[in-house]
mmCIF file of C-alpha atoms in Angstrom:
data_model
loop_
_atom_site.group_PDB
_atom_site.id
_atom_site.type_symbol
_atom_site.label_atom_id
_atom_site.label_comp_id
_atom_site.label_asym_id
_atom_site.label_seq_id
_atom_site.Cartn_x
_atom_site.Cartn_y
_atom_site.Cartn_z
ATOM 1 C CA UNK A 1 -45.962 -2.583 4.081
ATOM 2 C CA UNK A 2 -46.515 -6.364 4.092
ATOM 3 C CA UNK A 3 -47.487 -7.408 7.608
ATOM 4 C CA UNK A 4 -47.310 -11.181 7.113
ATOM 5 C CA UNK A 5 -43.808 -12.279 8.174
ATOM 6 C CA UNK A 6 -43.955 -15.498 6.118
ATOM 7 C CA UNK A 7 -44.765 -13.537 2.960
ATOM 8 C CA UNK A 8 -41.945 -11.059 3.611
ATOM 9 C CA UNK A 9 -39.522 -13.927 4.157
ATOM 10 C CA UNK A 10 -40.601 -15.598 0.907
ATOM 11 C CA UNK A 11 -40.199 -12.353 -1.045
ATOM 12 C CA UNK A 12 -36.722 -11.813 0.384
ATOM 13 C CA UNK A 13 -35.729 -15.321 -0.666
ATOM 14 C CA UNK A 14 -37.132 -14.788 -4.163
ATOM 15 C CA UNK A 15 -35.200 -11.516 -4.475
ATOM 16 C CA UNK A 16 -31.983 -13.215 -3.357
ATOM 17 C CA UNK A 17 -32.468 -16.135 -5.751
ATOM 18 C CA UNK A 18 -33.098 -13.764 -8.639
ATOM 19 C CA UNK A 19 -30.049 -11.659 -7.709
ATOM 20 C CA UNK A 20 -27.819 -14.742 -7.471
ATOM 21 C CA UNK A 21 -28.994 -15.940 -10.898
ATOM 22 C CA UNK A 22 -28.483 -12.511 -12.459
ATOM 23 C CA UNK A 23 -25.022 -12.052 -10.916
ATOM 24 C CA UNK A 24 -23.948 -15.549 -11.986
ATOM 25 C CA UNK A 25 -24.985 -14.927 -15.588
ATOM 26 C CA UNK A 26 -23.340 -11.494 -15.745
ATOM 27 C CA UNK A 27 -20.152 -12.653 -14.024
ATOM 28 C CA UNK A 28 -19.707 -15.491 -16.504
ATOM 29 C CA UNK A 29 -19.575 -12.917 -19.285
ATOM 30 C CA UNK A 30 -16.909 -10.870 -17.491
ATOM 31 C CA UNK A 31 -14.594 -13.599 -16.184
ATOM 32 C CA UNK A 32 -12.894 -14.374 -19.549
ATOM 33 C CA UNK A 33 -11.420 -10.849 -19.557
ATOM 34 C CA UNK A 34 -7.843 -10.084 -18.500
ATOM 35 C CA UNK A 35 -7.181 -10.096 -14.758
ATOM 36 C CA UNK A 36 -6.041 -6.449 -14.848
ATOM 37 C CA UNK A 37 -9.001 -5.260 -16.952
ATOM 38 C CA UNK A 38 -10.302 -2.218 -15.096
ATOM 39 C CA UNK A 39 -13.755 -2.387 -16.690
ATOM 40 C CA UNK A 40 -14.050 -5.945 -15.377
ATOM 41 C CA UNK A 41 -13.368 -4.680 -11.853
ATOM 42 C CA UNK A 42 -15.965 -1.946 -12.293
ATOM 43 C CA UNK A 43 -18.537 -4.443 -13.497
ATOM 44 C CA UNK A 44 -17.862 -7.148 -10.911
ATOM 45 C CA UNK A 45 -17.801 -4.653 -8.034
ATOM 46 C CA UNK A 46 -21.202 -3.422 -9.208
ATOM 47 C CA UNK A 47 -22.527 -6.973 -9.388
ATOM 48 C CA UNK A 48 -21.363 -7.962 -5.892
ATOM 49 C CA UNK A 49 -22.881 -4.701 -4.654
ATOM 50 C CA UNK A 50 -26.302 -5.974 -5.687
ATOM 51 C CA UNK A 51 -26.207 -8.219 -2.619
ATOM 52 C CA UNK A 52 -26.156 -5.066 -0.520
ATOM 53 C CA UNK A 53 -28.929 -3.385 -2.496
ATOM 54 C CA UNK A 54 -30.608 -5.236 -5.357
ATOM 55 C CA UNK A 55 -31.841 -1.922 -6.784
ATOM 56 C CA UNK A 56 -28.401 -0.429 -7.419
ATOM 57 C CA UNK A 57 -28.136 0.988 -10.943
ATOM 58 C CA UNK A 58 -25.142 0.382 -13.204
ATOM 59 C CA UNK A 59 -25.499 3.751 -14.936
ATOM 60 C CA UNK A 60 -25.530 5.562 -11.594
ATOM 61 C CA UNK A 61 -22.340 3.803 -10.509
ATOM 62 C CA UNK A 62 -20.593 4.601 -13.798
ATOM 63 C CA UNK A 63 -21.651 8.252 -13.589
ATOM 64 C CA UNK A 64 -20.280 8.560 -10.050
ATOM 65 C CA UNK A 65 -16.969 7.007 -11.122
ATOM 66 C CA UNK A 66 -16.836 9.409 -14.076
ATOM 67 C CA UNK A 67 -17.380 12.398 -11.780
ATOM 68 C CA UNK A 68 -14.660 11.192 -9.413
ATOM 69 C CA UNK A 69 -12.270 10.797 -12.347
ATOM 70 C CA UNK A 70 -12.997 14.362 -13.501
ATOM 71 C CA UNK A 71 -12.378 15.744 -10.003
ATOM 72 C CA UNK A 72 -9.099 13.852 -9.769
ATOM 73 C CA UNK A 73 -7.906 15.054 -13.166
ATOM 74 C CA UNK A 74 -8.669 18.651 -12.219
ATOM 75 C CA UNK A 75 -6.778 18.352 -8.943
ATOM 76 C CA UNK A 76 -3.792 16.686 -10.593
ATOM 77 C CA UNK A 77 -3.775 19.346 -13.314
ATOM 78 C CA UNK A 78 -3.718 22.094 -10.685
ATOM 79 C CA UNK A 79 -0.622 20.473 -9.183
ATOM 80 C CA UNK A 80 1.036 19.654 -12.547
ATOM 81 C CA UNK A 81 0.782 15.960 -11.736
ATOM 82 C CA UNK A 82 -1.344 14.671 -14.604
ATOM 83 C CA UNK A 83 -0.228 11.324 -16.074
ATOM 84 C CA UNK A 84 0.935 13.096 -19.223
ATOM 85 C CA UNK A 85 3.221 15.404 -17.214
ATOM 86 C CA UNK A 86 4.710 12.726 -14.964
ATOM 87 C CA UNK A 87 4.718 9.696 -17.266
ATOM 88 C CA UNK A 88 8.517 9.423 -17.072
ATOM 89 C CA UNK A 89 8.668 10.014 -13.304
ATOM 90 C CA UNK A 90 6.180 7.462 -11.968
ATOM 91 C CA UNK A 91 9.065 5.496 -10.451
ATOM 92 C CA UNK A 92 10.181 8.528 -8.401
ATOM 93 C CA UNK A 93 9.079 8.120 -4.767
ATOM 94 C CA UNK A 94 8.616 11.831 -4.128
ATOM 95 C CA UNK A 95 6.488 12.259 -7.240
ATOM 96 C CA UNK A 96 4.384 9.255 -6.251
ATOM 97 C CA UNK A 97 3.863 10.707 -2.779
ATOM 98 C CA UNK A 98 2.590 13.921 -4.347
ATOM 99 C CA UNK A 99 0.244 12.024 -6.694
ATOM 100 C CA UNK A 100 -1.191 9.882 -3.911
ATOM 101 C CA UNK A 101 -1.510 12.956 -1.717
ATOM 102 C CA UNK A 102 -3.600 14.635 -4.404
ATOM 103 C CA UNK A 103 -5.757 11.536 -4.772
ATOM 104 C CA UNK A 104 -6.241 11.328 -1.010
ATOM 105 C CA UNK A 105 -7.329 14.961 -0.899
ATOM 106 C CA UNK A 106 -10.030 14.421 -3.523
ATOM 107 C CA UNK A 107 -11.250 11.002 -2.396
ATOM 108 C CA UNK A 108 -11.207 11.390 1.370
ATOM 109 C CA UNK A 109 -11.460 15.135 2.012
ATOM 110 C CA UNK A 110 -13.537 16.538 -0.835
ATOM 111 C CA UNK A 111 -15.598 13.507 -1.804
ATOM 112 C CA UNK A 112 -15.900 12.462 1.824
ATOM 113 C CA UNK A 113 -15.285 8.740 1.547
ATOM 114 C CA UNK A 114 -14.314 7.133 4.842
ATOM 115 C CA UNK A 115 -13.974 3.841 6.642
ATOM 116 C CA UNK A 116 -15.477 2.991 9.967
ATOM 117 C CA UNK A 117 -14.627 0.362 12.552
ATOM 118 C CA UNK A 118 -17.535 -2.043 12.660
ATOM 119 C CA UNK A 119 -18.601 -1.298 9.081
ATOM 120 C CA UNK A 120 -17.747 -4.907 8.233
ATOM 121 C CA UNK A 121 -21.032 -5.816 9.967
ATOM 122 C CA UNK A 122 -23.127 -3.476 7.803
ATOM 123 C CA UNK A 123 -24.141 -4.983 4.481
ATOM 124 C CA UNK A 124 -24.296 -1.600 2.731
ATOM 125 C CA UNK A 125 -20.632 -0.939 3.566
ATOM 126 C CA UNK A 126 -19.626 -3.880 1.354
ATOM 127 C CA UNK A 127 -20.949 -2.147 -1.775
ATOM 128 C CA UNK A 128 -18.485 0.140 -3.575
ATOM 129 C CA UNK A 129 -21.450 1.786 -5.268
ATOM 130 C CA UNK A 130 -23.207 2.684 -2.011
ATOM 131 C CA UNK A 131 -19.940 3.886 -0.481
ATOM 132 C CA UNK A 132 -19.367 6.178 -3.463
ATOM 133 C CA UNK A 133 -22.921 7.264 -4.269
ATOM 134 C CA UNK A 134 -24.522 7.306 -0.811
ATOM 135 C CA UNK A 135 -21.367 8.021 1.236
ATOM 136 C CA UNK A 136 -21.992 5.126 3.601
ATOM 137 C CA UNK A 137 -18.895 4.160 5.648
ATOM 138 C CA UNK A 138 -16.754 1.705 3.735
ATOM 139 C CA UNK A 139 -14.738 -1.381 4.577
ATOM 140 C CA UNK A 140 -11.120 -1.702 3.349
ATOM 141 C CA UNK A 141 -12.179 -3.646 0.244
ATOM 142 C CA UNK A 142 -14.992 -1.369 -0.950
ATOM 143 C CA UNK A 143 -12.848 1.747 -0.423
ATOM 144 C CA UNK A 144 -9.874 0.112 -2.151
ATOM 145 C CA UNK A 145 -11.981 -0.824 -5.171
ATOM 146 C CA UNK A 146 -13.056 2.799 -5.688
ATOM 147 C CA UNK A 147 -9.492 4.086 -5.261
ATOM 148 C CA UNK A 148 -8.110 1.398 -7.570
ATOM 149 C CA UNK A 149 -10.642 2.061 -10.313
ATOM 150 C CA UNK A 150 -10.015 5.808 -10.159
ATOM 151 C CA UNK A 151 -6.225 5.453 -10.205
ATOM 152 C CA UNK A 152 -6.248 2.873 -12.990
ATOM 153 C CA UNK A 153 -8.516 5.034 -15.143
ATOM 154 C CA UNK A 154 -5.892 7.749 -14.858
ATOM 155 C CA UNK A 155 -3.169 5.355 -15.989
ATOM 156 C CA UNK A 156 -1.351 4.994 -12.676
ATOM 157 C CA UNK A 157 0.313 1.630 -11.819
ATOM 158 C CA UNK A 158 -1.959 0.741 -8.897
ATOM 159 C CA UNK A 159 -2.869 -2.825 -7.962
ATOM 160 C CA UNK A 160 -4.960 -4.564 -5.346
ATOM 161 C CA UNK A 161 -3.195 -6.630 -2.669
ATOM 162 C CA UNK A 162 -5.175 -9.419 -1.045
ATOM 163 C CA UNK A 163 -3.532 -9.191 2.382
ATOM 164 C CA UNK A 164 -5.250 -11.026 5.242
ATOM 165 C CA UNK A 165 -7.240 -8.861 7.607
ATOM 166 C CA UNK A 166 -7.142 -5.673 5.557
ATOM 167 C CA UNK A 167 -7.187 -5.337 1.783
ATOM 168 C CA UNK A 168 -4.503 -2.915 0.555
ATOM 169 C CA UNK A 169 -3.353 -1.288 -2.667
ATOM 170 C CA UNK A 170 0.143 -0.814 -3.968
ATOM 171 C CA UNK A 171 1.909 1.410 -6.462
ATOM 172 C CA UNK A 172 4.407 -0.723 -8.357
ATOM 173 C CA UNK A 173 6.647 0.381 -11.193
ATOM 174 C CA UNK A 174 10.182 -0.807 -11.801
ATOM 175 C CA UNK A 175 11.993 -1.007 -8.471
ATOM 176 C CA UNK A 176 9.490 1.235 -6.705
ATOM 177 C CA UNK A 177 6.853 -0.463 -4.591
ATOM 178 C CA UNK A 178 4.780 1.292 -1.952
ATOM 179 C CA UNK A 179 1.587 0.121 -0.263
ATOM 180 C CA UNK A 180 -1.512 2.249 0.346
ATOM 181 C CA UNK A 181 -3.928 1.691 3.237
ATOM 182 C CA UNK A 182 -7.154 3.281 2.000
ATOM 183 C CA UNK A 183 -8.968 2.428 5.233
ATOM 184 C CA UNK A 184 -6.500 4.809 6.918
ATOM 185 C CA UNK A 185 -7.214 7.603 4.412
ATOM 186 C CA UNK A 186 -4.485 6.551 2.029
ATOM 187 C CA UNK A 187 -1.561 6.265 4.445
ATOM 188 C CA UNK A 188 1.593 4.771 2.939
ATOM 189 C CA UNK A 189 3.240 1.557 4.152
ATOM 190 C CA UNK A 190 6.611 0.117 3.121
ATOM 191 C CA UNK A 191 7.042 -3.544 2.204
ATOM 192 C CA UNK A 192 9.455 -4.007 5.111
ATOM 193 C CA UNK A 193 6.956 -2.769 7.693
ATOM 194 C CA UNK A 194 4.142 -4.762 6.117
ATOM 195 C CA UNK A 195 6.171 -7.973 6.036
ATOM 196 C CA UNK A 196 7.125 -7.525 9.698
ATOM 197 C CA UNK A 197 3.472 -7.042 10.639
ATOM 198 C CA UNK A 198 2.240 -10.021 8.642
ATOM 199 C CA UNK A 199 4.963 -12.423 9.730
ATOM 200 C CA UNK A 200 4.321 -11.508 13.382
ATOM 201 C CA UNK A 201 0.579 -12.157 13.122
ATOM 202 C CA UNK A 202 0.267 -14.869 10.499
ATOM 203 C CA UNK A 203 1.681 -18.361 10.519
ATOM 204 C CA UNK A 204 2.864 -19.606 7.143
ATOM 205 C CA UNK A 205 3.420 -16.090 5.800
ATOM 206 C CA UNK A 206 4.477 -15.949 2.151
ATOM 207 C CA UNK A 207 5.657 -12.961 0.124
ATOM 208 C CA UNK A 208 3.106 -14.038 -2.514
ATOM 209 C CA UNK A 209 0.468 -12.453 -0.290
ATOM 210 C CA UNK A 210 1.792 -9.097 -1.463
ATOM 211 C CA UNK A 211 1.520 -9.872 -5.186
ATOM 212 C CA UNK A 212 -1.013 -7.919 -7.303
ATOM 213 C CA UNK A 213 -4.501 -9.404 -7.071
ATOM 214 C CA UNK A 214 -6.523 -9.698 -10.321
ATOM 215 C CA UNK A 215 -10.166 -8.702 -10.333
ATOM 216 C CA UNK A 216 -11.229 -12.332 -9.898
ATOM 217 C CA UNK A 217 -9.507 -12.531 -6.491
ATOM 218 C CA UNK A 218 -11.009 -9.191 -5.469
ATOM 219 C CA UNK A 219 -14.464 -10.426 -6.450
ATOM 220 C CA UNK A 220 -13.956 -13.727 -4.640
ATOM 221 C CA UNK A 221 -12.997 -11.844 -1.470
ATOM 222 C CA UNK A 222 -16.070 -9.614 -1.758
ATOM 223 C CA UNK A 223 -18.338 -12.661 -1.945
ATOM 224 C CA UNK A 224 -16.512 -14.323 0.963
ATOM 225 C CA UNK A 225 -16.987 -11.175 3.060
ATOM 226 C CA UNK A 226 -20.714 -11.154 2.299
ATOM 227 C CA UNK A 227 -21.049 -14.862 3.122
ATOM 228 C CA UNK A 228 -19.227 -14.346 6.423
ATOM 229 C CA UNK A 229 -21.522 -11.419 7.234
ATOM 230 C CA UNK A 230 -24.558 -13.597 6.572
ATOM 231 C CA UNK A 231 -23.197 -16.278 8.902
ATOM 232 C CA UNK A 232 -22.617 -13.716 11.657
ATOM 233 C CA UNK A 233 -26.227 -12.678 11.187
ATOM 234 C CA UNK A 234 -27.288 -16.329 11.468
ATOM 235 C CA UNK A 235 -28.630 -16.331 7.919
ATOM 236 C CA UNK A 236 -27.141 -19.663 6.906
ATOM 237 C CA UNK A 237 -29.294 -19.976 3.783
ATOM 238 C CA UNK A 238 -27.973 -16.691 2.381
ATOM 239 C CA UNK A 239 -24.402 -17.661 3.264
ATOM 240 C CA UNK A 240 -24.828 -21.044 1.575
ATOM 241 C CA UNK A 241 -26.128 -19.462 -1.629
ATOM 242 C CA UNK A 242 -23.284 -16.933 -1.756
ATOM 243 C CA UNK A 243 -20.680 -19.648 -1.166
ATOM 244 C CA UNK A 244 -22.265 -21.809 -3.869
ATOM 245 C CA UNK A 245 -22.155 -18.866 -6.278
ATOM 246 C CA UNK A 246 -18.463 -18.323 -5.569
ATOM 247 C CA UNK A 247 -17.621 -22.011 -6.015
ATOM 248 C CA UNK A 248 -19.543 -22.112 -9.274
ATOM 249 C CA UNK A 249 -17.700 -19.080 -10.623
ATOM 250 C CA UNK A 250 -14.192 -19.613 -9.279
ATOM 251 C CA UNK A 251 -14.057 -23.265 -8.277
ATOM 252 C CA UNK A 252 -13.387 -22.552 -4.599
#
């Protein structure tokens, strides 16, 4: 409703500066936690989502995650696949396929989460909260964060994988390791196929790229994605502030 462009621009800058300061302060309280702390991932994914919508509410995000967890538990119970029932069979490939199939049914078919080519250029698609609560199309990272939080809450051995180009998840327990492409509705990928794809398209490929990524790396990638989006939109000031925030928090 403000017609003066200069005033609107100033207000947007003030909102961004306030959001950066708030996120920095909140992140500094979370970062000392363990890298595999699922609450830390919930909190940091909420905080980075504030750069998509500064009026996102923490309680609303938590409530939506709680509802998703309840739906997943009910579906797993109906298939006799609850963590309590399968705790000694989580290294069995066929059991894992059934578990992930149940999760895919709830997350992608019933809840309606989905990716979309080109979503990387939509700021709202970078927010796990907006993807979950508003059903906006997600990018690989925002979808993976939701899936990872849900699976970890249930006690399943799921981890993020910071692969170039597309963020993935993997189920890893004992000798069993299988990768999950949430952007492709939870399709499964073997390490062999993934290594062939990466080595063919990436110079200097290292198997360390497939190691579990702690929440700090996931958060760093989220900020890098947002900074890159700002640069594509020729908003260099926003990109500079996001990059400075990341360097201040993570040192790079």
